[in-house]
Amino acid sequence: MTSAKRIVSWPFVLGWGVTFLMALPVLWMTLAAFKTEAQAIATPPVLLFEPTLENFAAVLRRANYPSYFLNSVIIAGGSTLLGIVVGLPAAYAFAFFPGKRTKDILVWMLSTKMMPAVGVLVPIYLLSRTLGLLDSAIALLIINMLINLPIIVWMLFTYFREIPGEIIEAARMDGAKPRHQFFFLLIPLAAPGIASTALLSFILAWNEAFWSINLTSWRAAPLTAFIASFSSPEGLFWAKLSAASLMAIGPIVVFGWLTQRHLVRGLTFGAVK
Amino acid sequence: MAHLQLKAISKSFGNFQAVRDINLDIKDREFVVLVGPSGCGKSTLLRMIAGLETISSGDLFIDGERVNGREPDERGLAMVFQSYALYPHMTVEQNMGFALRLAGVPKDVRHQKVLDAARKLQLESMLDRRPSELSGGQRQRVAIGRTIVRDPKAFLFDEPLSNLDAALRGQMRIELAKMHQELEATMVYVTHDQVEAMTMADRIVVLRNGSIEQMGPPVELYQNPATAFVAGFLGSPKMNLFDVSAIERSHDSTVVILSEQNRLKLGNWPVSGRQITVGIRPEAVQISNSGDLVGKVEVVEHLGAEQLIYLNIGTEDLLTVRCHQPTAVKIGEPLRVEVDPSRMHVFDANGRAVMRNAA
């Protein structure tokens, strides 16, 4: 067998180098999760060891993982669903019935993302307390929805804008009222865009930590709060903390892997030349 | 079956008036082609008829009923778009049956109607495909099929062939003409291509800057253009148009001076004023040793059945000569040609055609 000469280009090396650097903490964490506490903090680091599942067992013994997991699913899923339901009509109006101030409204919506969350911590906390929504999944669901809504609306707006106007006009000639256009054309045509928007919203909500930690204690606490609970009180237990983190990010990594084809837009329009 | 009446229809976008005061009566079963250069308002006019654009002023009647405020689908018209505008996520059958589905037509009736239309357009074998799996010509046929299925009062076409290649365009022209005969339908067709206008229209409406420049049957417009604009727009190769400011008059004839070495005898044209435009179709010029005009051969184009010779006669533009017989001419050599005076056109300073005195 003749060995083909492999051409290794600099961008190739650089790309993989950067990827490795970015993935390193996660890889390191993954390794640490299977070490004993002593191996995890050893210097120089231990690279060859007999993997143990003891950390996972310990974490599961100490905390009610399924409850955290369920809260994460409810909060991320619910906020995404609500965000899409609220965002779709907004994006539809912005894309197809633009007014003089449409652009300004869109920019203003996005600008709310630039405000530091701590800035509204006190009012939100007080509001939640008054409404009896402290440590409640509903509060986190709504807050996550509001946090991600600007991104959802922007993304959906962009996908709607890509739909050729003549298709809508053809539908109007065919007798499609706005509700028909919306359900029979816009939603199916923007479906890949809606899927990737939902996916992004879900991931962002899953990873949201600030409000989860500040507004929940145990009943509504999602996985981000679960990780945090392992970090401080009894000193640092790197191996257990790593195991907890791995359990928190695991589901979303698997989910992202399974749905990644939706993150890359698949459908190419064949209708308009 | 429909009779469309446009009465003093105008359209403004802000301060810009895209369409001005259009009066047009489109008879039942007539094939009317709106033609003009880009930006002349022809598409806007069609879109106002369709209901996709509001009418700024004037009235639109379909079969005697005023429809200005009606929604597009309430006008009973169907439209074929330049980009085809098919629904990409639906099959050919779903595309063609979409209007019927919205109208609540039962599934089996719908299927039968789609099948009938598909048969006419040779699309039967493609009913399950999606638009992305079709060629340009097939997509075009689906777009047409979508309109046939609805059995509309009139068909509107917005530059439907401009995305096709030349060969397919020629074929689709014939198919559309056949379709017009078979369906006996009223059709309004917008194009910037004068060949499409000439070949398919019962009546051509030439638009310029939002107004009707001239309308009439293709041959009439070709033979008797009312303005220099229409004369230059219809016909390929273009009519030769020369602006002349030097005119010599004697008691029985008028001679215009085209250039230093070339003067042209006009017959009995009642030419008044100092500035006129002389128009000569390329086929009205013949090679002749006794001709009035002489020029240097600049370019020769052999088209097979005919030959186009471009002569430099000292004017700004070259004189195009169309010969039906192959003639041996050499580039750079002088050539003498004569112009049939009965086939000349004269336009006044405003571009309006000057009528010939009765002989």
XYZ file of C-alpha atoms in Angstrom:
632
model
C 0.000 0.000 0.000
C 1.401 3.325 -0.978
C 0.944 5.919 1.647
C -0.542 9.087 0.319
C 1.350 12.100 1.480
C -0.804 14.044 3.881
C -0.765 17.731 3.414
C -1.090 19.511 6.730
C -1.810 23.177 6.310
C -1.285 25.869 8.912
C -4.921 26.874 9.182
C -5.700 23.213 9.830
C -3.203 23.002 12.668
C -4.311 26.351 14.066
C -7.971 25.388 13.905
C -7.472 22.150 15.756
C -5.142 23.844 18.224
C -7.747 26.452 19.142
C -10.457 23.804 19.314
C -8.362 21.717 21.651
C -7.598 24.717 23.881
C -11.293 25.566 24.082
C -12.293 22.016 24.835
C -9.472 21.426 27.316
C -11.288 22.572 30.489
C -14.234 20.354 29.639
C -11.953 17.430 28.873
C -10.048 18.039 32.075
C -13.276 18.176 34.017
C -14.404 14.934 32.423
C -11.152 13.263 33.497
C -11.402 14.666 37.006
C -14.916 13.289 37.395
C -13.512 9.769 37.219
C -10.601 10.330 39.610
C -10.464 10.103 43.345
C -10.362 13.412 45.226
C -6.644 12.941 45.913
C -5.851 12.263 42.234
C -7.940 15.247 41.184
C -5.871 17.797 43.106
C -2.497 16.061 42.665
C 0.423 18.012 41.223
C 1.786 17.059 38.804
C -1.578 15.985 37.392
C -2.303 12.307 37.205
C -3.042 11.252 33.661
C -3.096 7.487 34.071
C -5.454 6.208 36.715
C -8.086 3.633 37.319
C -11.442 5.348 36.673
C -13.960 5.315 39.473
C -17.675 6.014 39.573
C -17.564 6.831 43.242
C -17.958 10.575 42.682
C -21.196 10.098 40.752
C -22.504 7.829 43.454
C -21.592 10.368 46.117
C -23.236 13.205 44.226
C -26.388 11.196 43.709
C -26.479 10.238 47.383
C -26.172 13.817 48.510
C -28.521 15.577 46.111
C -31.778 14.783 44.406
C -30.456 14.913 40.837
C -33.748 13.987 39.096
C -35.474 16.961 40.713
C -32.820 19.386 39.431
C -32.883 17.762 36.035
C -36.661 17.992 35.823
C -36.573 21.658 36.833
C -34.028 22.355 34.102
C -36.194 20.621 31.535
C -39.322 22.484 32.657
C -37.622 25.864 32.764
C -35.622 25.549 29.526
C -38.404 23.802 27.629
C -41.182 26.005 28.929
C -39.344 29.268 28.387
C -38.424 28.181 24.860
C -41.959 27.167 23.987
C -43.389 30.379 25.408
C -40.653 32.432 23.753
C -41.391 30.952 20.327
C -45.153 31.373 20.755
C -44.711 35.016 21.734
C -41.831 35.665 19.325
C -43.442 34.292 16.160
C -46.239 36.864 15.863
C -43.833 39.651 16.797
C -41.299 38.607 14.171
C -44.122 38.172 11.634
C -45.339 41.708 12.226
C -41.823 43.151 12.086
C -40.939 41.278 8.895
C -44.125 41.702 6.872
C -45.772 44.842 8.189
C -42.841 47.085 8.989
C -43.597 50.597 10.155
C -41.430 53.656 10.448
C -40.105 52.603 13.848
C -39.724 48.857 13.272
C -35.943 48.993 13.041
C -35.755 51.139 16.170
C -37.920 48.720 18.123
C -35.760 45.798 17.034
C -32.572 47.568 18.047
C -34.123 48.601 21.345
C -35.125 45.008 22.046
C -31.601 43.850 21.439
C -30.152 46.679 23.511
C -31.900 45.293 26.605
C -29.430 42.418 26.346
C -26.618 44.856 27.037
C -27.866 45.686 30.517
C -26.114 43.743 33.287
C -28.530 41.369 34.969
C -27.409 42.457 38.438
C -28.861 45.867 37.632
C -32.390 44.533 37.900
C -31.766 41.886 40.518
C -33.378 43.820 43.366
C -36.582 44.796 41.544
C -37.001 41.325 40.106
C -36.336 39.753 43.482
C -38.864 42.007 45.179
C -41.407 41.394 42.425
C -40.970 37.652 42.738
C -41.321 37.838 46.492
C -44.467 39.947 46.329
C -46.006 37.613 43.783
C -45.011 34.589 45.802
C -42.794 33.315 43.023
C -39.546 32.865 44.898
C -38.133 29.394 44.365
C -40.752 28.760 41.686
C -40.150 27.287 38.240
C -42.770 29.653 36.792
C -40.735 32.724 37.711
C -37.564 31.301 36.189
C -39.460 30.156 33.127
C -40.802 33.664 32.519
C -37.503 35.363 33.282
C -35.610 33.062 30.922
C -38.219 33.662 28.251
C -37.842 37.425 28.630
C -34.053 37.222 28.605
C -34.022 35.229 25.385
C -36.954 36.900 23.658
C -34.886 39.585 21.895
C -32.680 36.903 20.351
C -35.684 34.765 19.441
C -37.461 37.669 17.753
C -34.341 38.750 15.907
C -33.607 35.288 14.603
C -37.198 34.602 13.545
C -37.364 38.054 11.951
C -34.267 37.228 9.898
C -35.694 33.882 8.777
C -39.025 35.452 7.847
C -37.267 38.156 5.881
C -35.592 35.493 3.760
C -38.947 34.227 2.514
C -39.447 35.769 -0.932
C -42.264 38.298 -1.051
C -43.598 36.883 -4.294
C -44.485 33.615 -2.539
C -46.696 35.530 -0.130
C -48.196 37.481 -3.020
C -48.884 34.268 -4.913
C -50.631 32.974 -1.797
C -52.716 36.150 -1.604
C -53.789 35.590 -5.205
C -54.636 32.009 -4.245
C -56.929 33.304 -1.528
C -54.716 32.899 1.531
C -55.704 35.220 4.369
C -52.980 36.270 6.827
C -53.738 33.297 9.105
C -53.412 30.877 6.167
C -50.180 32.523 5.087
C -48.889 32.244 8.626
C -49.739 28.597 9.208
C -49.490 27.128 5.690
C -46.497 29.057 4.393
C -44.497 31.052 6.900
C -44.251 28.459 9.641
C -43.344 25.551 7.314
C -40.950 27.698 5.291
C -39.261 29.047 8.390
C -39.360 25.667 10.168
C -35.598 25.050 10.044
C -35.071 28.575 11.338
C -37.654 28.105 14.072
C -35.974 24.832 15.064
C -32.538 26.385 15.354
C -33.962 29.363 17.233
C -35.700 27.051 19.681
C -32.556 25.021 20.093
C -30.476 28.070 20.888
C -33.081 29.373 23.312
C -33.201 25.973 25.034
C -29.418 25.827 25.407
C -29.213 29.393 26.712
C -31.979 28.754 29.240
C -30.408 25.433 30.298
C -27.102 27.176 30.965
C -28.572 30.215 32.717
C -27.093 30.409 36.209
C -27.441 33.890 37.616
C -31.203 33.981 38.120
C -31.411 30.287 38.931
C -28.986 30.679 41.823
C -30.474 33.923 43.094
C -34.146 33.110 42.884
C -34.278 29.432 43.864
C -33.224 27.390 46.854
C -34.262 23.789 46.280
C -37.826 23.354 45.034
C -37.351 25.016 41.657
C -33.570 24.762 41.491
C -32.272 23.629 38.084
C -28.958 21.968 37.286
C -26.958 25.199 37.321
C -27.930 25.633 40.968
C -27.104 21.972 41.500
C -23.506 22.541 40.357
C -23.197 25.654 42.468
C -24.298 23.754 45.541
C -21.180 21.601 45.256
C -18.730 24.424 44.992
C -18.556 26.130 48.346
C -19.959 24.963 51.662
C -17.628 22.141 52.664
C -14.509 23.286 50.857
C -13.606 22.243 47.349
C -14.187 18.715 46.217
C -12.877 18.837 42.671
C -13.768 15.315 41.686
C -17.330 15.537 42.976
C -17.772 19.017 41.548
C -16.574 17.691 38.188
C -18.917 14.749 38.371
C -21.840 17.069 39.175
C -20.907 19.404 36.325
C -20.662 16.509 33.921
C -24.104 15.353 34.961
C -25.434 18.864 34.406
C -23.980 19.448 30.951
C -24.335 15.855 29.798
C -27.966 16.002 28.732
C -27.600 19.252 26.805
C -24.479 18.021 25.012
C -26.290 14.854 23.931
C -29.352 16.889 22.964
C -27.230 19.338 20.977
C -25.467 16.469 19.255
C -28.726 14.859 18.208
C -30.235 18.072 16.876
C -27.163 19.718 15.409
C -28.369 19.319 11.851
C -31.089 21.838 12.695
C -28.498 24.309 13.854
C -27.162 24.360 10.343
C -29.898 25.459 8.024
C -30.916 22.570 5.840
C -33.760 23.563 3.585
C -32.724 25.362 0.461
C -35.465 27.182 -1.292
C -36.279 25.695 -4.667
C -39.234 27.868 -5.509
C -37.614 31.075 -6.511
C -34.834 31.209 -8.974
C -64.146 35.215 -19.157
C -63.667 38.783 -18.267
C -63.758 42.301 -19.459
C -61.273 44.580 -17.702
C -61.712 48.315 -17.729
C -59.087 50.714 -16.442
C -60.316 54.269 -16.043
C -57.843 57.067 -15.344
C -55.728 54.800 -13.155
C -52.718 56.357 -11.448
C -50.212 55.226 -8.862
C -47.868 57.344 -6.797
C -45.161 56.275 -4.411
C -44.627 59.397 -2.325
C -43.783 62.115 -4.805
C -42.985 59.703 -7.582
C -45.767 59.014 -10.022
C -45.200 55.500 -11.342
C -48.379 55.229 -13.403
C -50.315 58.186 -14.792
C -53.869 58.319 -15.949
C -54.138 54.979 -17.733
C -57.322 54.343 -19.710
C -57.499 50.862 -21.117
C -60.293 48.579 -22.132
C -59.308 44.916 -22.243
C -61.934 42.884 -24.018
C -62.985 39.368 -23.185
C -60.544 36.781 -24.577
C -58.086 39.427 -25.597
C -54.327 38.912 -25.187
C -52.940 42.296 -24.198
C -49.211 42.776 -23.743
C -47.943 45.692 -21.682
C -44.474 46.457 -22.890
C -41.878 49.074 -22.155
C -38.401 49.597 -20.750
C -37.766 48.883 -17.073
C -39.272 51.490 -14.808
C -42.079 52.407 -17.209
C -44.745 51.313 -14.734
C -45.931 48.185 -16.521
C -45.460 45.836 -13.558
C -47.024 48.334 -11.177
C -50.033 48.570 -13.472
C -50.376 44.783 -13.562
C -50.031 44.557 -9.788
C -52.794 47.136 -9.396
C -55.040 45.012 -11.599
C -54.108 41.986 -9.474
C -54.848 43.833 -6.252
C -51.324 43.476 -4.874
C -50.842 47.225 -5.116
C -53.438 49.806 -4.123
C -54.778 52.150 -6.793
C -53.927 55.764 -5.953
C -56.651 57.190 -8.159
C -58.933 56.004 -10.923
C -61.257 53.036 -11.203
C -60.802 49.406 -12.123
C -63.784 47.429 -13.353
C -63.949 43.680 -13.892
C -67.050 42.682 -15.838
C -68.586 46.039 -15.023
C -67.983 45.811 -11.285
C -65.704 48.272 -9.544
C -63.070 46.255 -7.691
C -60.658 48.904 -6.352
C -60.978 47.868 -2.725
C -61.252 44.120 -3.297
C -58.658 41.683 -2.048
C -56.581 39.938 -4.746
C -58.413 36.618 -4.431
C -61.822 38.305 -4.574
C -61.127 39.593 -8.071
C -61.102 36.161 -9.644
C -57.777 36.725 -11.374
C -54.719 34.488 -11.412
C -51.141 35.561 -11.776
C -47.880 34.010 -12.926
C -44.870 35.632 -11.317
C -41.437 36.293 -12.727
C -39.784 34.135 -10.062
C -42.569 31.492 -10.385
C -43.202 31.932 -6.631
C -43.993 28.266 -6.054
C -44.441 27.032 -2.497
C -41.132 25.194 -1.942
C -42.364 22.877 0.798
C -45.327 21.588 -1.198
C -45.430 19.044 -3.989
C -46.474 20.018 -7.496
C -49.959 18.713 -6.788
C -50.209 20.653 -3.526
C -48.904 23.773 -5.242
C -51.481 23.552 -7.978
C -54.301 22.669 -5.599
C -53.522 25.209 -2.884
C -56.140 27.752 -3.975
C -58.794 25.040 -4.175
C -57.821 23.723 -0.767
C -58.227 27.201 0.729
C -61.573 27.497 -1.024
C -62.685 24.287 0.673
C -62.986 22.187 -2.488
C -63.258 18.465 -1.581
C -60.114 16.435 -2.016
C -61.259 14.211 -4.890
C -62.584 17.155 -6.935
C -59.345 18.982 -6.260
C -57.285 16.026 -7.380
C -59.287 15.710 -10.601
C -58.874 19.392 -11.445
C -55.159 19.313 -10.764
C -54.844 16.188 -12.890
C -56.659 17.837 -15.797
C -54.394 20.853 -15.685
C -51.296 18.708 -15.261
C -52.258 16.735 -18.341
C -52.499 19.900 -20.426
C -49.044 20.935 -19.270
C -47.396 17.490 -19.368
C -46.810 17.519 -15.634
C -48.645 14.296 -14.743
C -45.498 12.395 -13.908
C -44.252 15.142 -11.632
C -47.170 15.657 -9.298
C -45.291 14.233 -6.325
C -42.143 16.232 -6.811
C -41.182 19.390 -5.045
C -40.231 22.578 -6.912
C -36.547 22.103 -6.088
C -36.595 18.857 -8.085
C -37.870 20.538 -11.254
C -36.122 22.356 -14.070
C -36.807 26.009 -14.791
C -39.227 25.229 -17.588
C -41.100 22.703 -15.463
C -41.401 25.176 -12.595
C -42.765 27.689 -15.027
C -45.374 25.195 -16.146
C -46.359 24.461 -12.554
C -46.800 28.194 -11.997
C -49.061 28.311 -15.048
C -50.846 25.151 -13.930
C -51.558 26.749 -10.583
C -53.433 29.517 -12.396
C -55.331 27.210 -14.778
C -56.666 25.074 -11.923
C -58.418 28.086 -10.461
C -60.317 28.707 -13.681
C -59.859 32.468 -13.320
C -61.651 35.276 -15.122
C -58.353 36.494 -16.481
C -54.685 35.518 -16.412
C -51.993 37.993 -15.454
C -48.368 37.376 -16.371
C -45.461 39.349 -14.929
C -42.425 38.739 -17.134
C -42.901 34.984 -16.849
C -40.237 33.971 -19.345
C -37.370 36.208 -18.314
C -35.720 33.519 -16.167
C -35.620 30.964 -18.983
C -32.916 30.485 -21.565
C -33.504 31.620 -25.130
C -34.507 28.241 -26.573
C -36.971 27.492 -23.792
C -38.363 30.995 -24.012
C -39.194 30.473 -27.672
C -40.919 27.190 -26.853
C -42.896 28.666 -23.953
C -44.040 31.552 -26.189
C -45.667 29.043 -28.492
C -47.183 27.125 -25.582
C -48.639 30.281 -24.082
C -50.118 31.321 -27.418
C -51.664 27.857 -27.746
C -52.939 28.007 -24.201
C -54.583 31.342 -24.954
C -56.424 29.840 -27.885
C -57.481 26.697 -26.037
C -58.650 28.377 -22.854
C -60.207 31.324 -24.682
C -59.138 33.400 -21.725
C -58.423 37.055 -21.197
C -54.726 37.549 -20.657
C -52.662 40.527 -19.598
C -48.967 40.006 -20.075
C -46.124 42.245 -18.951
C -42.723 42.084 -20.590
C -39.800 44.248 -21.535
C -39.062 41.954 -24.458
C -40.538 43.350 -27.650
C -40.251 39.942 -29.350
C -42.676 38.442 -26.825
C -44.986 41.404 -27.350
C -44.887 41.160 -31.128
C -45.378 37.397 -31.282
C -48.116 36.815 -28.725
C -50.233 39.936 -28.428
C -53.612 40.656 -29.925
C -52.893 44.163 -28.828
C -49.709 45.777 -27.599
C -49.749 48.634 -25.103
C -46.442 50.479 -25.106
C -45.794 52.259 -21.813
C -43.266 54.968 -21.186
C -42.745 56.898 -17.944
C -46.024 55.619 -16.579
C -48.187 56.657 -19.525
C -49.490 54.856 -22.575
C -47.349 55.828 -25.535
C -49.349 53.898 -28.099
C -51.562 50.835 -28.325
C -52.797 48.662 -31.125
C -52.245 45.359 -32.918
C -48.556 44.431 -33.254
C -48.357 44.883 -37.016
C -50.037 48.249 -36.883
C -47.623 49.470 -34.237
C -44.720 48.136 -36.223
C -45.817 49.763 -39.444
C -47.231 52.980 -38.088
C -45.492 53.891 -34.861
C -47.033 57.029 -33.414
C -43.803 58.162 -31.832
C -40.074 57.794 -32.304
C -39.999 55.915 -28.974
C -42.378 53.209 -30.178
C -40.556 53.088 -33.507
C -37.267 52.472 -31.751
C -38.702 50.040 -29.199
C -40.487 47.592 -31.483
C -38.546 45.636 -34.037
C -35.232 43.844 -33.973
C -32.803 45.032 -35.155
C -33.947 48.475 -34.130
C -35.232 51.055 -36.566
C -32.555 53.473 -37.715
C -33.368 56.872 -36.222
C -31.473 59.965 -37.308
C -31.956 63.430 -35.848
C -31.664 66.075 -38.542
C -31.644 69.789 -38.209
C -30.700 70.785 -41.760
C -33.559 70.643 -44.227
C -33.590 71.962 -47.774
C -36.969 72.667 -49.227
C -37.881 73.224 -52.829
C -41.316 73.454 -54.374
C -41.759 69.731 -55.033
C -39.560 67.983 -52.527
C -37.731 68.128 -49.254
C -34.186 66.984 -48.758
C -32.712 66.303 -45.349
C -29.011 66.494 -44.788
C -27.855 63.544 -42.696
C -24.155 64.232 -42.893
C -21.600 65.906 -45.098
C -21.771 63.369 -47.861
C -25.272 62.053 -47.359
C -28.594 63.698 -48.056
C -31.900 61.935 -48.221
C -34.836 62.876 -50.378
C -38.073 62.839 -48.491
C -41.153 62.405 -50.610
C -44.179 64.473 -50.001
C -43.874 64.925 -46.261
C -45.330 68.106 -44.886
C -42.267 68.788 -42.812
C -42.491 71.921 -40.745
C -40.090 73.075 -38.104
C -36.360 72.740 -38.141
C -35.746 69.663 -36.041
C -37.031 66.290 -37.214
C -36.147 62.635 -36.757
C -36.062 60.331 -39.744
C -36.784 56.662 -39.132
C -35.824 53.849 -41.495
C -36.373 50.176 -40.771
C -33.306 48.058 -41.603
C -35.340 46.080 -44.142
C -36.347 49.305 -45.974
C -32.741 49.808 -47.016
C -31.387 48.060 -50.085
C -27.964 47.757 -51.625
C -28.065 49.622 -54.917
C -25.424 51.197 -57.118
C -27.757 54.068 -57.853
C -28.683 54.659 -54.197
C -28.742 58.010 -52.434
C -26.668 57.059 -49.463
C -23.084 55.934 -49.280
C -21.174 54.723 -46.268
C -18.279 52.654 -45.072
C -18.976 49.083 -43.976
C -18.108 48.805 -40.270
C -19.541 45.475 -39.158
C -21.206 42.556 -40.921
C -23.306 40.017 -39.028
C -24.251 36.776 -40.752
C -27.375 35.303 -39.214
C -27.820 32.464 -41.669
C -31.106 33.407 -43.293
C -30.162 37.050 -43.388
C -27.284 39.393 -43.058
C -26.982 42.640 -41.129
C -24.623 45.292 -42.414
C -23.715 48.288 -40.287
C -22.728 51.317 -42.344
C -21.003 54.454 -41.209
C -22.759 57.179 -43.180
C -21.271 60.039 -41.207
C -24.078 60.202 -38.655
C -23.725 59.584 -34.955
C -25.272 56.105 -35.175
C -24.484 53.455 -37.758
C -27.089 52.653 -40.397
C -28.324 49.083 -40.084
C -29.111 47.343 -43.356
C -30.901 44.020 -43.455
C -30.256 41.855 -46.537
C -32.130 38.662 -47.212
C -29.571 37.464 -49.719
C -26.002 36.908 -48.740
C -24.016 39.709 -50.268
C -20.276 39.886 -50.551
C -19.276 43.059 -48.768
C -15.904 43.901 -47.342
C -15.354 45.672 -44.070
C -13.900 49.138 -44.595
C -15.113 49.441 -48.163
C -17.738 51.909 -49.298
C -21.241 50.672 -50.029
C -24.091 52.472 -51.761
C -27.652 51.898 -50.569
C -31.085 53.232 -51.354
C -34.041 53.823 -49.092
C -37.595 53.071 -50.110
C -39.244 56.486 -49.537
C -42.651 54.894 -48.983
C -41.261 53.013 -45.987
C -39.709 55.950 -44.222
C -40.984 57.525 -41.007
C -40.692 61.129 -39.956
C -41.091 62.387 -36.413
C -41.326 66.009 -35.295
C -39.268 67.707 -32.614
C -41.480 66.163 -29.902
C -41.057 62.683 -31.324
C -44.610 62.538 -32.730
C -45.050 60.874 -36.093
C -45.707 63.241 -38.987
C -48.408 61.988 -41.354
C -47.600 61.833 -45.004
C -49.589 63.971 -47.440
C -52.059 61.974 -49.425
C -50.314 61.271 -52.686
